[in-house]
Tab-separated table of N, CA, C and O in Angstrom:
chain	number	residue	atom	x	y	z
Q	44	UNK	N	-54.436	43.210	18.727
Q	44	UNK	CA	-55.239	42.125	19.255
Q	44	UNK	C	-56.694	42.346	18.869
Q	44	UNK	O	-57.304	43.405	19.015
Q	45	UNK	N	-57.079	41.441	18.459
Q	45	UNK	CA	-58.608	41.352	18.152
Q	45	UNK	C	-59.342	40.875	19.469
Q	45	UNK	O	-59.083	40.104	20.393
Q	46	UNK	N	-60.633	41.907	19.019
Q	46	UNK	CA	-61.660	42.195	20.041
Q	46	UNK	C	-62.691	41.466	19.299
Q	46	UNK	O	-63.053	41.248	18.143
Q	47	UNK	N	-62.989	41.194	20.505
Q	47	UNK	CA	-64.398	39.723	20.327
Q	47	UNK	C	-64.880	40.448	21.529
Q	47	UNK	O	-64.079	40.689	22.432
Q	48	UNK	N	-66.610	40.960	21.653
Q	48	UNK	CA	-67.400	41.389	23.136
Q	48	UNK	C	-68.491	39.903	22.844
Q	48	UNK	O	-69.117	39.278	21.988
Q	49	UNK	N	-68.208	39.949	23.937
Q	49	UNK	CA	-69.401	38.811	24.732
Q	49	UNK	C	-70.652	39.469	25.654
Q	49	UNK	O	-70.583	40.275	26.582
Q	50	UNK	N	-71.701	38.882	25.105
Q	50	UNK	CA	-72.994	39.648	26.322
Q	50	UNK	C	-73.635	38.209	26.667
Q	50	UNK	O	-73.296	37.142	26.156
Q	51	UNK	N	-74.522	38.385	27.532
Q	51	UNK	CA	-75.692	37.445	27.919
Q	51	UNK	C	-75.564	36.508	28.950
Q	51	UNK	O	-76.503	35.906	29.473
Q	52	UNK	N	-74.671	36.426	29.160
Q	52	UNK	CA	-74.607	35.375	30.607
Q	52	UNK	C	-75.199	35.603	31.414
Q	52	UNK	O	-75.940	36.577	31.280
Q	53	UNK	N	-75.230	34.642	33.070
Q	53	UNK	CA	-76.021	34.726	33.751
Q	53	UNK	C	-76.674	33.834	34.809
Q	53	UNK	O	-75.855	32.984	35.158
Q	54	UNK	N	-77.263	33.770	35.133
Q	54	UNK	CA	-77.418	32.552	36.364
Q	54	UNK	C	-79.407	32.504	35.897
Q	54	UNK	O	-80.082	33.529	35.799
Q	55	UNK	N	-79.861	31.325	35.723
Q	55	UNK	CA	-80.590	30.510	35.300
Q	55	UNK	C	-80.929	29.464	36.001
Q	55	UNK	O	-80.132	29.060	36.848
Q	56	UNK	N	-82.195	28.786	35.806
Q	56	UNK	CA	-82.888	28.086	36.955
Q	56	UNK	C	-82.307	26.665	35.682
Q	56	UNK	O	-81.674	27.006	34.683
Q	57	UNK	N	-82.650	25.120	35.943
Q	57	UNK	CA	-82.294	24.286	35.482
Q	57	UNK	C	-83.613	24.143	34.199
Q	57	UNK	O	-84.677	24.762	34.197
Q	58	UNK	N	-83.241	23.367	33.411
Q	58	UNK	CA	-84.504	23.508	32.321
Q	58	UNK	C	-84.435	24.883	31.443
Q	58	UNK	O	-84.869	24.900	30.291
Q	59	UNK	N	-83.809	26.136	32.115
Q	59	UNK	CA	-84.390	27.416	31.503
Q	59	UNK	C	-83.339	28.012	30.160
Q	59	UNK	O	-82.600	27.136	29.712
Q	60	UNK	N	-83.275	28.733	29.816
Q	60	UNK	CA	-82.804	29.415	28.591
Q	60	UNK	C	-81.821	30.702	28.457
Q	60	UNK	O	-81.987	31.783	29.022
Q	61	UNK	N	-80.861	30.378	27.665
Q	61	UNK	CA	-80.023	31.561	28.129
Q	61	UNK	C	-79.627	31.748	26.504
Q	61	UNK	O	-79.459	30.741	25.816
Q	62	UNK	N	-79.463	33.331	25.830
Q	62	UNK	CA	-78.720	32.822	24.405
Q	62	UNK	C	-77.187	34.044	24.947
Q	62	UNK	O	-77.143	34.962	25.765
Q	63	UNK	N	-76.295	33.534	24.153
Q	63	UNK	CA	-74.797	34.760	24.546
Q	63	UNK	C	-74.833	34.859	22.906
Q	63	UNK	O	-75.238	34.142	21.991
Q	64	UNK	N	-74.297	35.925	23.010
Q	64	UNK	CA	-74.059	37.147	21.997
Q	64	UNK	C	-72.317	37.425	21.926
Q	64	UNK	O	-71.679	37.854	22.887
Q	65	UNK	N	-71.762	37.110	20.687
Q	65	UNK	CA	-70.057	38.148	20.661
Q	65	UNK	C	-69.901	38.666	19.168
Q	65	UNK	O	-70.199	38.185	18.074
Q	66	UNK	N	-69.388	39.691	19.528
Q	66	UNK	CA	-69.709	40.343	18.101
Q	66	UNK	C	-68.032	40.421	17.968
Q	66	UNK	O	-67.294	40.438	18.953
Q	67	UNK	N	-67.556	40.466	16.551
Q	67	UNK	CA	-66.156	40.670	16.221
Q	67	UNK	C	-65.914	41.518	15.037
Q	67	UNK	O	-66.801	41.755	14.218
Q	68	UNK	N	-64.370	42.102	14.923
Q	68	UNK	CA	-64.624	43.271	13.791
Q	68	UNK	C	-65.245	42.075	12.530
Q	68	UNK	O	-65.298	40.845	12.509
Q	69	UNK	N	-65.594	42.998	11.702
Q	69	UNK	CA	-65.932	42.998	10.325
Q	69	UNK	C	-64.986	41.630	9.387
Q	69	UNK	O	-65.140	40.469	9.007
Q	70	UNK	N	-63.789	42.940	9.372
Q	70	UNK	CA	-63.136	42.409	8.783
Q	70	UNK	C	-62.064	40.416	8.901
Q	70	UNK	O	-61.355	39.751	8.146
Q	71	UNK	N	-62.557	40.301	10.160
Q	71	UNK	CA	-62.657	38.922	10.539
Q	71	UNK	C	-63.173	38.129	10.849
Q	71	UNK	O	-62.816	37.006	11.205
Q	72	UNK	N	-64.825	38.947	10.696
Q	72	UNK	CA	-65.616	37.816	11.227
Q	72	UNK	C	-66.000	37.160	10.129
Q	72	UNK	O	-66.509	36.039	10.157
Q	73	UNK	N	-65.687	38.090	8.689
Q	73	UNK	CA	-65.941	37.275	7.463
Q	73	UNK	C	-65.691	36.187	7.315
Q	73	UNK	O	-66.455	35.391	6.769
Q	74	UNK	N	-64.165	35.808	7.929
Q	74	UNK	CA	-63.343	34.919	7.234
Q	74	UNK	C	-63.017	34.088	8.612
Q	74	UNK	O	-62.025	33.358	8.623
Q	75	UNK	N	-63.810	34.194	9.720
Q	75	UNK	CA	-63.497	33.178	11.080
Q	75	UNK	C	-64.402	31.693	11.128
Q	75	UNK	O	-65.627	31.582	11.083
Q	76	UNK	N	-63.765	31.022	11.193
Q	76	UNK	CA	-64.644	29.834	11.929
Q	76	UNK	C	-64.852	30.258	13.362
Q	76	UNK	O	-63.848	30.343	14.069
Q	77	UNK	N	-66.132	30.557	13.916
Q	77	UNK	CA	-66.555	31.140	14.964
Q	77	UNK	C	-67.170	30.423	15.874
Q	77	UNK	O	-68.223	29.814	15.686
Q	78	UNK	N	-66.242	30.486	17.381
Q	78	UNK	CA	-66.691	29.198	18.534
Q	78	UNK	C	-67.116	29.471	19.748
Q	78	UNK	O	-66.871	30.617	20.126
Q	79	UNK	N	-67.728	28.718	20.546
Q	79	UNK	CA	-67.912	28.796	21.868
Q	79	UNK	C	-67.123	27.746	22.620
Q	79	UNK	O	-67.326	26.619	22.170
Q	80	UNK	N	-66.441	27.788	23.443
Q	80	UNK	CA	-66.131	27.214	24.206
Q	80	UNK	C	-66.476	27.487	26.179
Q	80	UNK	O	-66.867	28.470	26.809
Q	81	UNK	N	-66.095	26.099	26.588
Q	81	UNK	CA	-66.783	26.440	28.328
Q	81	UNK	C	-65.197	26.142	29.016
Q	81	UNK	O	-64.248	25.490	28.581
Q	82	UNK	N	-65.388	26.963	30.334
Q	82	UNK	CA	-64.180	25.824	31.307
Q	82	UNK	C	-65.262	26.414	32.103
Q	82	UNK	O	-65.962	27.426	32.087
Q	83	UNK	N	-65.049	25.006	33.036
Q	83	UNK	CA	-66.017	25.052	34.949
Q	83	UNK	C	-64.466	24.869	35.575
Q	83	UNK	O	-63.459	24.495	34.975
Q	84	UNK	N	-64.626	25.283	37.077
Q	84	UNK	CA	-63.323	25.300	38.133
Q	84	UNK	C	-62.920	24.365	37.918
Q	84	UNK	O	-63.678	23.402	37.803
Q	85	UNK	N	-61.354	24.208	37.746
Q	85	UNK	CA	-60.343	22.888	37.549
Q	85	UNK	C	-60.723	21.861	36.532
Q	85	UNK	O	-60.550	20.649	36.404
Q	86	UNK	N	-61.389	22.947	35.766
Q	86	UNK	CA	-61.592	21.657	34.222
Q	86	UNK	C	-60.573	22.641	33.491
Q	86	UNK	O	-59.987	23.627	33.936
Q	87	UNK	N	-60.553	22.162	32.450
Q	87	UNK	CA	-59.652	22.177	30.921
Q	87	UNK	C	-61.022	23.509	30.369
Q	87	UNK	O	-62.165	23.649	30.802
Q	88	UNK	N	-60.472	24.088	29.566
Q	88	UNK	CA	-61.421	24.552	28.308
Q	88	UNK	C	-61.607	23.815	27.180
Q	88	UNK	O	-60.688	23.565	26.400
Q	89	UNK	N	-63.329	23.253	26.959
Q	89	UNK	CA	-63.679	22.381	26.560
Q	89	UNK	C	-64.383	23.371	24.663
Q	89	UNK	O	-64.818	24.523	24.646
Q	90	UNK	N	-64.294	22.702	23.744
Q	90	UNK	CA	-65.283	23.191	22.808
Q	90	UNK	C	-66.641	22.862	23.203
Q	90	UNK	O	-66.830	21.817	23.826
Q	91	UNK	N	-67.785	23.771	22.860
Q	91	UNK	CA	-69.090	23.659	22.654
Q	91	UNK	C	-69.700	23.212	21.478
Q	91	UNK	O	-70.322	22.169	21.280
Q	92	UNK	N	-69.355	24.444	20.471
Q	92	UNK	CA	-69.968	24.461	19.548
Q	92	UNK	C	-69.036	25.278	18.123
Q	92	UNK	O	-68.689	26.422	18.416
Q	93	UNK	N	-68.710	24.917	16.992
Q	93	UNK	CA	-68.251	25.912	16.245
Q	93	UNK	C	-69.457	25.788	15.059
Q	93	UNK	O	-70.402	25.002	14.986
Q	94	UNK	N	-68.979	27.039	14.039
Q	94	UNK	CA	-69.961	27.794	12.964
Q	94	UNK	C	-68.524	28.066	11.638
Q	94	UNK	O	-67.602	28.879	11.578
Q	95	UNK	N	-68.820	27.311	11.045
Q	95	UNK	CA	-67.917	28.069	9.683
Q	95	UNK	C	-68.886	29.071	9.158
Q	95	UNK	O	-70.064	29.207	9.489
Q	96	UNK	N	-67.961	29.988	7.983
Q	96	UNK	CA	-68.349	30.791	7.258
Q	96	UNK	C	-69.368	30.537	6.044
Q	96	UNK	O	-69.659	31.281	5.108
Q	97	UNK	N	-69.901	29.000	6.420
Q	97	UNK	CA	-70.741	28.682	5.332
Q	97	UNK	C	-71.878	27.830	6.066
Q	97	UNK	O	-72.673	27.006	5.615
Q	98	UNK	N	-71.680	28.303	7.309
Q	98	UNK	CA	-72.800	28.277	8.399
Q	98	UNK	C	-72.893	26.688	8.703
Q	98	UNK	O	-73.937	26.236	9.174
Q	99	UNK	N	-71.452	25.592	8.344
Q	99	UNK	CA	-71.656	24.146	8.683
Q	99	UNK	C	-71.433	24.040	10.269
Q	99	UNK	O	-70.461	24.708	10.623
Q	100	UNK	N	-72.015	23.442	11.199
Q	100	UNK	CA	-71.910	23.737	12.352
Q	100	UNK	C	-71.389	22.548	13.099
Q	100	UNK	O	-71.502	21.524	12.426
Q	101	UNK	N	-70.843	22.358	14.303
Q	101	UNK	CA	-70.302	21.374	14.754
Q	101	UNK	C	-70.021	21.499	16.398
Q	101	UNK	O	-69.479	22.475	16.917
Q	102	UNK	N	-70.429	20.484	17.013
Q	102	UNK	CA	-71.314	20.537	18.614
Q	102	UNK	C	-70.264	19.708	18.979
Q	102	UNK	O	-69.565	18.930	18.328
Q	103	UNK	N	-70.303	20.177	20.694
Q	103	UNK	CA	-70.137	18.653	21.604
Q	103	UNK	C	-71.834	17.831	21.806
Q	103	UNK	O	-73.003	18.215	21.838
Q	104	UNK	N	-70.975	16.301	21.921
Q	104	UNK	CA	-72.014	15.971	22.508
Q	104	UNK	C	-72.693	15.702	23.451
Q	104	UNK	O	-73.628	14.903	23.502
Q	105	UNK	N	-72.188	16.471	24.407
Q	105	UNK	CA	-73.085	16.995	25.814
Q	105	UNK	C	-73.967	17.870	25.802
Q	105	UNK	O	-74.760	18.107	26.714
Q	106	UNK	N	-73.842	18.678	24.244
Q	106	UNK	CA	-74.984	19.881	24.255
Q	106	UNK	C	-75.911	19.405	22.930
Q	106	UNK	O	-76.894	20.078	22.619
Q	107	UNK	N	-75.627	18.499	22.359
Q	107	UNK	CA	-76.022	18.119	21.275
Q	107	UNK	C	-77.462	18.093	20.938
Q	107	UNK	O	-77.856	16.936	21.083
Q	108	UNK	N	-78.673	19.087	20.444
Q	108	UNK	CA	-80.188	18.882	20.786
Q	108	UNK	C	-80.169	19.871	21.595
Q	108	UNK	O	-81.176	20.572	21.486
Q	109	UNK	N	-79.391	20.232	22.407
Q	109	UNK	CA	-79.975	21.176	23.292
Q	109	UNK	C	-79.569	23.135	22.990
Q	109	UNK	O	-80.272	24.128	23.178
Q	110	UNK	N	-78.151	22.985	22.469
Q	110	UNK	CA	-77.686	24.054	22.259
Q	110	UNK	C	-78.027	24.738	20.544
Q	110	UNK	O	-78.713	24.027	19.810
Q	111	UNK	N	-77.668	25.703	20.156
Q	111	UNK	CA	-77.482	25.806	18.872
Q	111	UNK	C	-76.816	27.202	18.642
Q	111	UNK	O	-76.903	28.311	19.169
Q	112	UNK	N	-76.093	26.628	17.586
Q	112	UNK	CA	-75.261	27.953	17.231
Q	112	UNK	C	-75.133	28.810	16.008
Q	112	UNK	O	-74.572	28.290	15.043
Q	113	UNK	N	-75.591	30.121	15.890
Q	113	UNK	CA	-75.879	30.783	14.414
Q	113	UNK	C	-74.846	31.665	14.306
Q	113	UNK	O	-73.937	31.888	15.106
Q	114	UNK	N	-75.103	32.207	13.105
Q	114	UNK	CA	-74.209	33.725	12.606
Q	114	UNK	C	-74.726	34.584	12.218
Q	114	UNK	O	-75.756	34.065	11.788
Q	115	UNK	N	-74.811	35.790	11.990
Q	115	UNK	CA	-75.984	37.077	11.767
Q	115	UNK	C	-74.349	37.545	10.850
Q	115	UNK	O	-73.353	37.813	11.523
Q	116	UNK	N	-74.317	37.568	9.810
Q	116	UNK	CA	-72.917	38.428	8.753
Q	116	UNK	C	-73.731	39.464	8.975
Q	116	UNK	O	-73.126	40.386	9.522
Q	117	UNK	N	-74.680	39.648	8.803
Q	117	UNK	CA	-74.956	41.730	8.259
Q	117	UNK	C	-74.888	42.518	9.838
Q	117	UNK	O	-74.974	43.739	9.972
Q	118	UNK	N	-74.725	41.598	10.904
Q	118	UNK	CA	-74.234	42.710	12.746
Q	118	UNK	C	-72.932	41.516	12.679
Q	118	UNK	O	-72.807	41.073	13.821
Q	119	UNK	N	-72.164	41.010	11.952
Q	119	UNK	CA	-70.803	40.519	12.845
Q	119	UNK	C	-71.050	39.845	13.795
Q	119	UNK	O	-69.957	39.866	14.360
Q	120	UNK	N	-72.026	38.935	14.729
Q	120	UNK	CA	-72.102	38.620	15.185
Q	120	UNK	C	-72.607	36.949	15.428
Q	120	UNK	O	-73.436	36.433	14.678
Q	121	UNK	N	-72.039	36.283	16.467
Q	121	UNK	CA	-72.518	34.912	16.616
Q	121	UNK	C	-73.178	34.502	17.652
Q	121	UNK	O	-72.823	34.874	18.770
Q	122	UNK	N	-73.927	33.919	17.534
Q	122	UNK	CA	-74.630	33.537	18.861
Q	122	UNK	C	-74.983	32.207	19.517
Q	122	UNK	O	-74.757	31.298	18.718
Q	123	UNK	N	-75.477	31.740	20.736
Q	123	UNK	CA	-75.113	30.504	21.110
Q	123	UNK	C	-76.415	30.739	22.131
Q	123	UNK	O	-76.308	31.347	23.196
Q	124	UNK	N	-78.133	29.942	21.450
Q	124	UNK	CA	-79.270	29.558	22.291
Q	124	UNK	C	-78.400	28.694	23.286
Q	124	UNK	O	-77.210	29.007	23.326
Q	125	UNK	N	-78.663	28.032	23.801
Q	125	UNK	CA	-78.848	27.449	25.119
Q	125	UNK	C	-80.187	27.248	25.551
Q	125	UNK	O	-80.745	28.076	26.271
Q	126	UNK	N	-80.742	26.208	25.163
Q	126	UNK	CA	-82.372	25.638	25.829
Q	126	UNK	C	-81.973	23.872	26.994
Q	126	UNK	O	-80.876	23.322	26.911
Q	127	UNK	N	-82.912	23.425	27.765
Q	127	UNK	CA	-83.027	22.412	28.508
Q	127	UNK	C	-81.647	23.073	29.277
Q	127	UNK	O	-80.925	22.100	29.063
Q	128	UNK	N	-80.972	23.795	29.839
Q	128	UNK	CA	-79.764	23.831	30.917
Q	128	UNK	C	-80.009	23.235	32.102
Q	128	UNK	O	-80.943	23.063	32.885
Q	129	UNK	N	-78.663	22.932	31.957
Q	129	UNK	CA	-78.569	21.527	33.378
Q	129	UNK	C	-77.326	22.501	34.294
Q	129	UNK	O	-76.758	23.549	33.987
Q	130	UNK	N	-77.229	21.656	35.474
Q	130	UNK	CA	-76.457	22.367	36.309
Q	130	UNK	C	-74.916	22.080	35.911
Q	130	UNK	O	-74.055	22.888	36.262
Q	131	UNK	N	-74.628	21.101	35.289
Q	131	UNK	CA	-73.073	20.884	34.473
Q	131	UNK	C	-72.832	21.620	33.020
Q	131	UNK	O	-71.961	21.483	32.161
Q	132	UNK	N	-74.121	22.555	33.144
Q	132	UNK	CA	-73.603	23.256	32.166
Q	132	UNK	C	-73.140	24.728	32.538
Q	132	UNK	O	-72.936	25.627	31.723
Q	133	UNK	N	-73.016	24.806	33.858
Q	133	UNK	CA	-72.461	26.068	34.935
Q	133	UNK	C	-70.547	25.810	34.116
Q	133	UNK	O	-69.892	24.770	34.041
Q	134	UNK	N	-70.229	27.080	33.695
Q	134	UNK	CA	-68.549	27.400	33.488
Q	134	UNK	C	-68.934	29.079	32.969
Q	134	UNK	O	-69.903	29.838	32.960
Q	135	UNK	N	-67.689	29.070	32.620
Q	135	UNK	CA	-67.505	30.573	31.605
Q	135	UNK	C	-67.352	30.400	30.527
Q	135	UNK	O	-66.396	29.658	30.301
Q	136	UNK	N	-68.208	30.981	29.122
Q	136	UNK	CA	-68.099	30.606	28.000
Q	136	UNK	C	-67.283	31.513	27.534
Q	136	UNK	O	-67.041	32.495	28.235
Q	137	UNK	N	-66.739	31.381	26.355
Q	137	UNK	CA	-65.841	32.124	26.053
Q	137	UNK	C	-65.769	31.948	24.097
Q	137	UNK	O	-65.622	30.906	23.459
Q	138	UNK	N	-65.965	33.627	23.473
Q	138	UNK	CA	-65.997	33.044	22.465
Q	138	UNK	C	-64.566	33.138	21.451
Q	138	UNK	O	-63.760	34.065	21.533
Q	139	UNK	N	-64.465	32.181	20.658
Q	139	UNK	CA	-63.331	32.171	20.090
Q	139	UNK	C	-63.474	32.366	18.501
Q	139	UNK	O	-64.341	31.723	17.910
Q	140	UNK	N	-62.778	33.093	17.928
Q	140	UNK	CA	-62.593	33.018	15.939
Q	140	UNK	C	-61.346	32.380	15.913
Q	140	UNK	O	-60.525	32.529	16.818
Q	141	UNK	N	-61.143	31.632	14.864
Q	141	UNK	CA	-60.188	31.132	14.047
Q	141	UNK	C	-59.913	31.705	12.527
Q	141	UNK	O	-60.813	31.707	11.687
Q	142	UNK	N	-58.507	32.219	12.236
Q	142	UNK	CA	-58.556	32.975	10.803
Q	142	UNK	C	-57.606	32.814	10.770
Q	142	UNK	O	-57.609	31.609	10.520
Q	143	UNK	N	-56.752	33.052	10.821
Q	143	UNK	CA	-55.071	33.270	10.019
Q	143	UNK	C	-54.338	33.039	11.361
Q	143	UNK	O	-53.220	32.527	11.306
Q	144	UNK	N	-54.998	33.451	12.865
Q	144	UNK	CA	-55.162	33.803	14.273
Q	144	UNK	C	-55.947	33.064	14.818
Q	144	UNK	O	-56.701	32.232	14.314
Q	145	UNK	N	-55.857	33.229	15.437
Q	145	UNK	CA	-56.890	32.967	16.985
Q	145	UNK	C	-57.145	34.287	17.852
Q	145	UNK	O	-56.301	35.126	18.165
Q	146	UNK	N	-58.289	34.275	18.115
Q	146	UNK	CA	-58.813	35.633	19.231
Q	146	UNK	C	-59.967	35.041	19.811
Q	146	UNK	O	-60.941	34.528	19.260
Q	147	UNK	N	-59.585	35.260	21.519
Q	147	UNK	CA	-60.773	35.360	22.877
Q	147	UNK	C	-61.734	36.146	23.130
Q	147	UNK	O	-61.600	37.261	22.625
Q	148	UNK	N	-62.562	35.996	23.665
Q	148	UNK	CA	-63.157	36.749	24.253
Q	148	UNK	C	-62.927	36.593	25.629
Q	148	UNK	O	-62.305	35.648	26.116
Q	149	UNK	N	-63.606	37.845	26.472
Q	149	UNK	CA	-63.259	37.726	27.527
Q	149	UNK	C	-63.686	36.583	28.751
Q	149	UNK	O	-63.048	36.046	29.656
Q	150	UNK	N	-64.778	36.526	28.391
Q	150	UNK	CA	-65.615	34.870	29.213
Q	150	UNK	C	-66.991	35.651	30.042
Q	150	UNK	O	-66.914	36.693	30.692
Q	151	UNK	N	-68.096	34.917	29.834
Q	151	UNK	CA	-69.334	35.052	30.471
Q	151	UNK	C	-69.747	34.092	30.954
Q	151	UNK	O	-70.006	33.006	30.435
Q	152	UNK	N	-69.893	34.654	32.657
Q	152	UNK	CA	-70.204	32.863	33.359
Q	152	UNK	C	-71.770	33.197	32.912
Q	152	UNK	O	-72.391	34.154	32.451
Q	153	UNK	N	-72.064	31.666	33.378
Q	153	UNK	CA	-73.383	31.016	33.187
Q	153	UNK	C	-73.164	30.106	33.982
Q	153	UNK	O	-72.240	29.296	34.050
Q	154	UNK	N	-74.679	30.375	35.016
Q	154	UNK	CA	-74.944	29.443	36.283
Q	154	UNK	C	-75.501	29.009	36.386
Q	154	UNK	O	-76.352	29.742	36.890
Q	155	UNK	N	-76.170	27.385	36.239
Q	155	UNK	CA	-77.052	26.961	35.713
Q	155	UNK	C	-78.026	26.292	37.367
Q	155	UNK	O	-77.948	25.075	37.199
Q	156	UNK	N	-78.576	26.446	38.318
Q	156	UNK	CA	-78.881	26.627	39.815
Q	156	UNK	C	-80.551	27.009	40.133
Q	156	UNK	O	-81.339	27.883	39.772
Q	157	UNK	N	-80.574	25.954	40.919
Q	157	UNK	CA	-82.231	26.394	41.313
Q	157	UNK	C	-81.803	27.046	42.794
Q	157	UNK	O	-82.664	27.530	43.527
């Protein structure tokens, strides 16, 4: 099973800024289309945001302007700003690769609360 670590979550005032961090081996993060996804209590797991390997990127549009999503190849890693947060943007993100597979991460809430 492939390991995907997630950092950065957190509880945040409305308006404020949060970025998450998941790093994955090497050898798949080359070749992953690399995602974020959210679920909040008794929702579905929704996409956010994905990143191909040629850095074309592709949003919901609930975060659309507000979020953004990069790739760092030389640390394996992807990342997901988060600027303007609203309180419906409170769930657990969770990051996902696509390759030959599919692999989770484990999920980092984010609380978006004055």
């Amino acid at each position: 099973q492939v390991q995907l670590v997630e950092s950065g979550g957190g509880l945040v005032q409305p308006g404020g800024s949060l970025r998450l961090s998941c790093a994955a081996p090497r050898s798949i993060f080359s070749i992953a289309v690399m995602g974020w996804y959210r679920q909040a209590p008794g929702q579905q797991r929704d996409l956010v945001a994905t990143i191909t390997t040629r850095d074309s990127t592709n949003y919901a549009d609930s975060v659309k302007g507000r979020f953004t999503i990069s790739r760092d190849n030389a640390k394996d890693t992807v990342y997901l700003q988060m600027d303007s947060l609203k309180p419906e943007d409170t769930a657990i993100y969770y990051c996902n690769a696509r390759y030959y597979s599919t692999s989770w991460g484990q999920g980092t809430q984010v609380t978006v609360s004055s």
